[in-house]
Amino acid sequence: MAEYTPMIQQYLNIKSHYKDAFLFFRLGDFYEMFFDDAIQASRELEITLTQRDGGKEKIPMCGVPYHSAQNYIKTLIDRGYKVAICEQVEDPKQAKGVVRREVVQLITPGTVMEDQMLDEKENNYLVSITPFPENTFVIAYNDLTTGENSVSFVRDGWDAAVSELYNLPVKEIVVPSDFSETWKESLLQLMKVTVSFEDETAIPEEYQHLLNNINEVRLQEGFGRLFQYILRTQKRSLSHMQPAVYIEIQNYMKLDLYSKRNLEITETIRKKGKEGSLLWVLDHTVTAMGSRLLKKWLDRPLLDRKEIEKRHAQVEGMMQQFLEREALRESLDRVYDLERLSGRVSYGNVNARDLIQLKKSLGQIPAIRETLRSFNQDDLNRLADEMNPLTEVKDLLEKSIMDDPPLSIKEGGIIKDGFNEKLDEYRDASRNGKKWIAEFEQKEREKTGIKSLKVGYNKVFGYYIEVTKANLHLLPEGMYERKQTLTNAERYISPELKEKETLILEAEEKSVDLEYEIFIQIREQIKRYIPKLQKLAEQISQIDVLQSFAAVSEQNQYTKPSFTGDATLRVKNGRHPVVEQVMNDGAYVPNDVYMDSENFILLITGPNMAGKSTYMRQVALTILMAQIGCFVPASEADLPIFDQIFTRIGAADDLVAGQSTFMVEMLEANHAISHATENSLILLDEIGRGTSTYDGMALAQAIIEYIHKNIGAKTLFSTHYHELTSLEESLTGLKNIHVKAEEHNGEVVFLHKIRDGSADESYGIHVAKLAGLPMELIQRANQILHDLEQTDTSSASEVAAAAEQLSFFTEEKEHDQKPSVSNAEKQIISELKQMDLLEMTPLDALNQLYKLQKKLK
Ligand code: ADP
């Protein structure tokens, strides 16, 4: 039987090591794909699927041109696939048989380095998760583009591990091969990441320094897994990797998965975009680094009062000096992505334009320091002193790299004159040579008397002398050696010209080679400064986030919060930072909040659409903003420091995870009550809504009582069960508040104003009217409501029960196909109808009745 051709055999052999990736197999100017890869890639990339003779059979094939491969790779990576780049690793001219090929890089969503494939405002995290006994997980993070590494312990089980990762720009997660299938599924569904496997966890000798700060063996193992995966995929220098930093997650406010999602911190629930999120309001950063840091701060609000107050003081300092702040913004705006630039320097894919960006960025540092010094705020002044302007790097780049260099680092035109003597010599030789050529041309014209004689150059023949046909008769026979005939002219060479040509070309070639060498040397020199550059990048990002806070706080009239040091929370004229942005100026109605250790549960009633859930979210967001160091949307705010925020806020069904609303509701509630402490904030919005009235109300009440008795967390609880408001009498820590709505001429007007006490009516029908339900239906509902109220206005719970029955009844009507009475019952009814009571004795009647009853039992 025929065999596959040697090349296809080579392909299959390499492919067997990269089963989970598209293998981009270099063939001349193309990357080709074969077999299933080709079929799938042609679909994903919308490129033509062809066939190729593989020896044994025709095989499917498709390909992308080498020079435009980046875009195709990006598409695949964005969709969560991996791409193995397989290059020819020997010169085809030298090769005996099939050219040797090797995979030189495995590009995966978490290890992308190419600029075009990255979102500059987001980190690109690769994460490893390593499970250990006792519900413990080690999570290790890496951003290959910036070289940052960190590790942390999560000790409260799987949910906590997922919460830790949620909201972070994680693109890929590396786990051991025996990782639980259920966990893997939940990563795929919740996080939408690529999951990869790695079992090797030892760190090679030359990278041991990355573990300088990490002694714990489990942390080392977790980081080792991550690192090995990077080594395996990248196959190159990883010298920009920073030593791993241990993050003690206990030092930051914890936000569980649900809160991160429900509070719409970095993206909205519905559209999944940044617009409409808290990040959207707060992000006035001007550098990509700042934008990335802001996300990190949002993900890890602080717990340490001093740290928080330090940020507030810095923001305040910047707010007080508008002009200086503007100057600072302008300078920052001219700073490029130092973090990723240094990443590329060590990764080896930096070009001369990148180095010019580096130079320009460093050029801004003196101005930034000077501006920082001009603020009347000690910490900002100190920051200026701590910044290292790296003048030596800037000077080096200033002296060496041309201002507008080409993209390629292999074709010369990069290094300035005067930087390197040898290079200058070559350049002189080439320039002198060219001058010689010009003179030669002049001389030959004079000699021959042909004015149009010219000396030209092309790649095939090198330098030549060209004489037009009209002038040929003037040229003495045998003066030059003929080389090429054109329609209108003849081209010649002469020994003298060729000799000079060799010198010029040699000089040019040498100078291009030398430029490349010099460039590499400069790159190596800069490599040594990478830790300092990274430090500088960190400082710049911090300044950028602080100025962003200052700008937003001023623009939106936020206030500096103060910390009470006890359990009192007092907010005057608080607003929802996002909702107020999307409303007309002044349309948002501010509200106060007061809670302390005596009154820690607020039970909020009020009609739908009154603003209950907005009020609750506003409290949570205010706390979050305060603890990341920003000012808050209120006229006054005294706050305790919260250790965690939990939320159960009516959101869309968790369809992704395939759970019903009610199940999600209970999971979220359970999560809150099993982890909250008295220093936590819990938001429970309309809990119990997903089940029947009694069930829901009973659960709601039991949850409130539980929090009251066992936790003592500050809790905001909104409900449409008015019955619950009577809890104020039995639970001392609970206080009723409500959102006011007023009725004018049969129309409801929402005032969005929070008042003490409970709401009296639910106005549900009015909302239905506002929503445009048919008038007939609205009138009918009003009538039913009226009847129900007549039944017994004294007992609210009976009204609820009646409503319950009403809904039961309506449900039955909807299903009137189904018999509402059984056949046995029907028979009894007909027997009853047929009985002629007047003809019966009382005893007969009694006997009949006895029989009928017996049938029913
Ligand atoms: P509820 O939870 O009571 O059903 P929401 O909190 O969802 O009500 O609020 C309904 C709408 O009312 C919001 O979308 C918002 O537009 C508006 N709203 C809420 N609070 C305020 C406020 N304080 N000022 C102005 N408009 C508000």
Short mmCIF file of N, CA and C in Angstrom, two decimals, residues 85 103 105 135 140 179-180 208 235 326 406 447 453 486 544 643 677 694 749 796:
data_model
loop_
_atom_site.label_atom_id
_atom_site.label_comp_id
_atom_site.label_asym_id
_atom_site.label_seq_id
_atom_site.Cartn_x
_atom_site.Cartn_y
_atom_site.Cartn_z
N ILE A 85 3.32 27.14 15.80
CA ILE A 85 4.01 27.66 14.63
C ILE A 85 5.18 26.74 14.30
N VAL A 103 8.48 23.01 15.71
CA VAL A 103 7.57 24.01 16.28
C VAL A 103 8.44 24.97 17.08
N GLN A 105 7.11 27.94 18.44
CA GLN A 105 6.32 28.60 19.47
C GLN A 105 4.90 28.06 19.43
N ASN A 135 -9.76 21.43 50.90
CA ASN A 135 -10.40 22.54 50.19
C ASN A 135 -9.49 23.70 49.85
N ALA A 140 -1.78 30.54 40.73
CA ALA A 140 -0.60 31.30 40.30
C ALA A 140 -0.98 32.08 39.05
N PHE A 179 -7.27 16.77 37.01
CA PHE A 179 -8.19 17.78 37.56
C PHE A 179 -9.64 17.33 37.41
N SER A 180 -10.47 17.68 38.41
CA SER A 180 -11.88 17.24 38.39
C SER A 180 -12.61 17.75 37.14
N GLN A 208 15.41 29.62 39.32
CA GLN A 208 15.10 29.48 40.74
C GLN A 208 14.87 30.82 41.43
N LYS A 235 9.41 28.40 24.44
CA LYS A 235 10.69 27.94 23.90
C LYS A 235 11.66 29.09 23.67
N GLU A 326 -3.61 68.84 35.48
CA GLU A 326 -3.71 68.83 34.03
C GLU A 326 -2.34 68.63 33.39
N PRO A 406 12.84 52.29 10.63
CA PRO A 406 11.88 51.37 10.00
C PRO A 406 11.46 50.28 10.99
N LYS A 447 33.93 62.31 -21.62
CA LYS A 447 34.78 61.50 -22.49
C LYS A 447 34.08 61.16 -23.80
N LEU A 453 24.17 60.09 -21.11
CA LEU A 453 24.75 58.88 -20.52
C LEU A 453 24.50 58.92 -19.01
N LEU A 486 17.91 47.04 -24.06
CA LEU A 486 16.52 47.45 -23.85
C LEU A 486 15.98 47.98 -25.17
N ASP A 544 -1.22 57.48 37.54
CA ASP A 544 -2.31 57.61 36.57
C ASP A 544 -3.66 57.29 37.20
N ASP A 643 -15.12 43.95 55.43
CA ASP A 643 -14.21 42.87 55.01
C ASP A 643 -14.72 42.15 53.76
N THR A 677 -19.34 38.06 58.06
CA THR A 677 -19.03 38.34 59.47
C THR A 677 -19.76 39.62 59.84
N TYR A 694 -45.99 31.77 50.37
CA TYR A 694 -45.71 31.37 51.75
C TYR A 694 -44.29 30.86 51.92
N VAL A 749 -46.52 58.35 41.17
CA VAL A 749 -45.31 59.14 40.91
C VAL A 749 -44.22 58.64 41.84
N ALA A 796 -53.35 40.96 56.70
CA ALA A 796 -52.59 41.01 55.45
C ALA A 796 -52.24 39.62 54.95
#
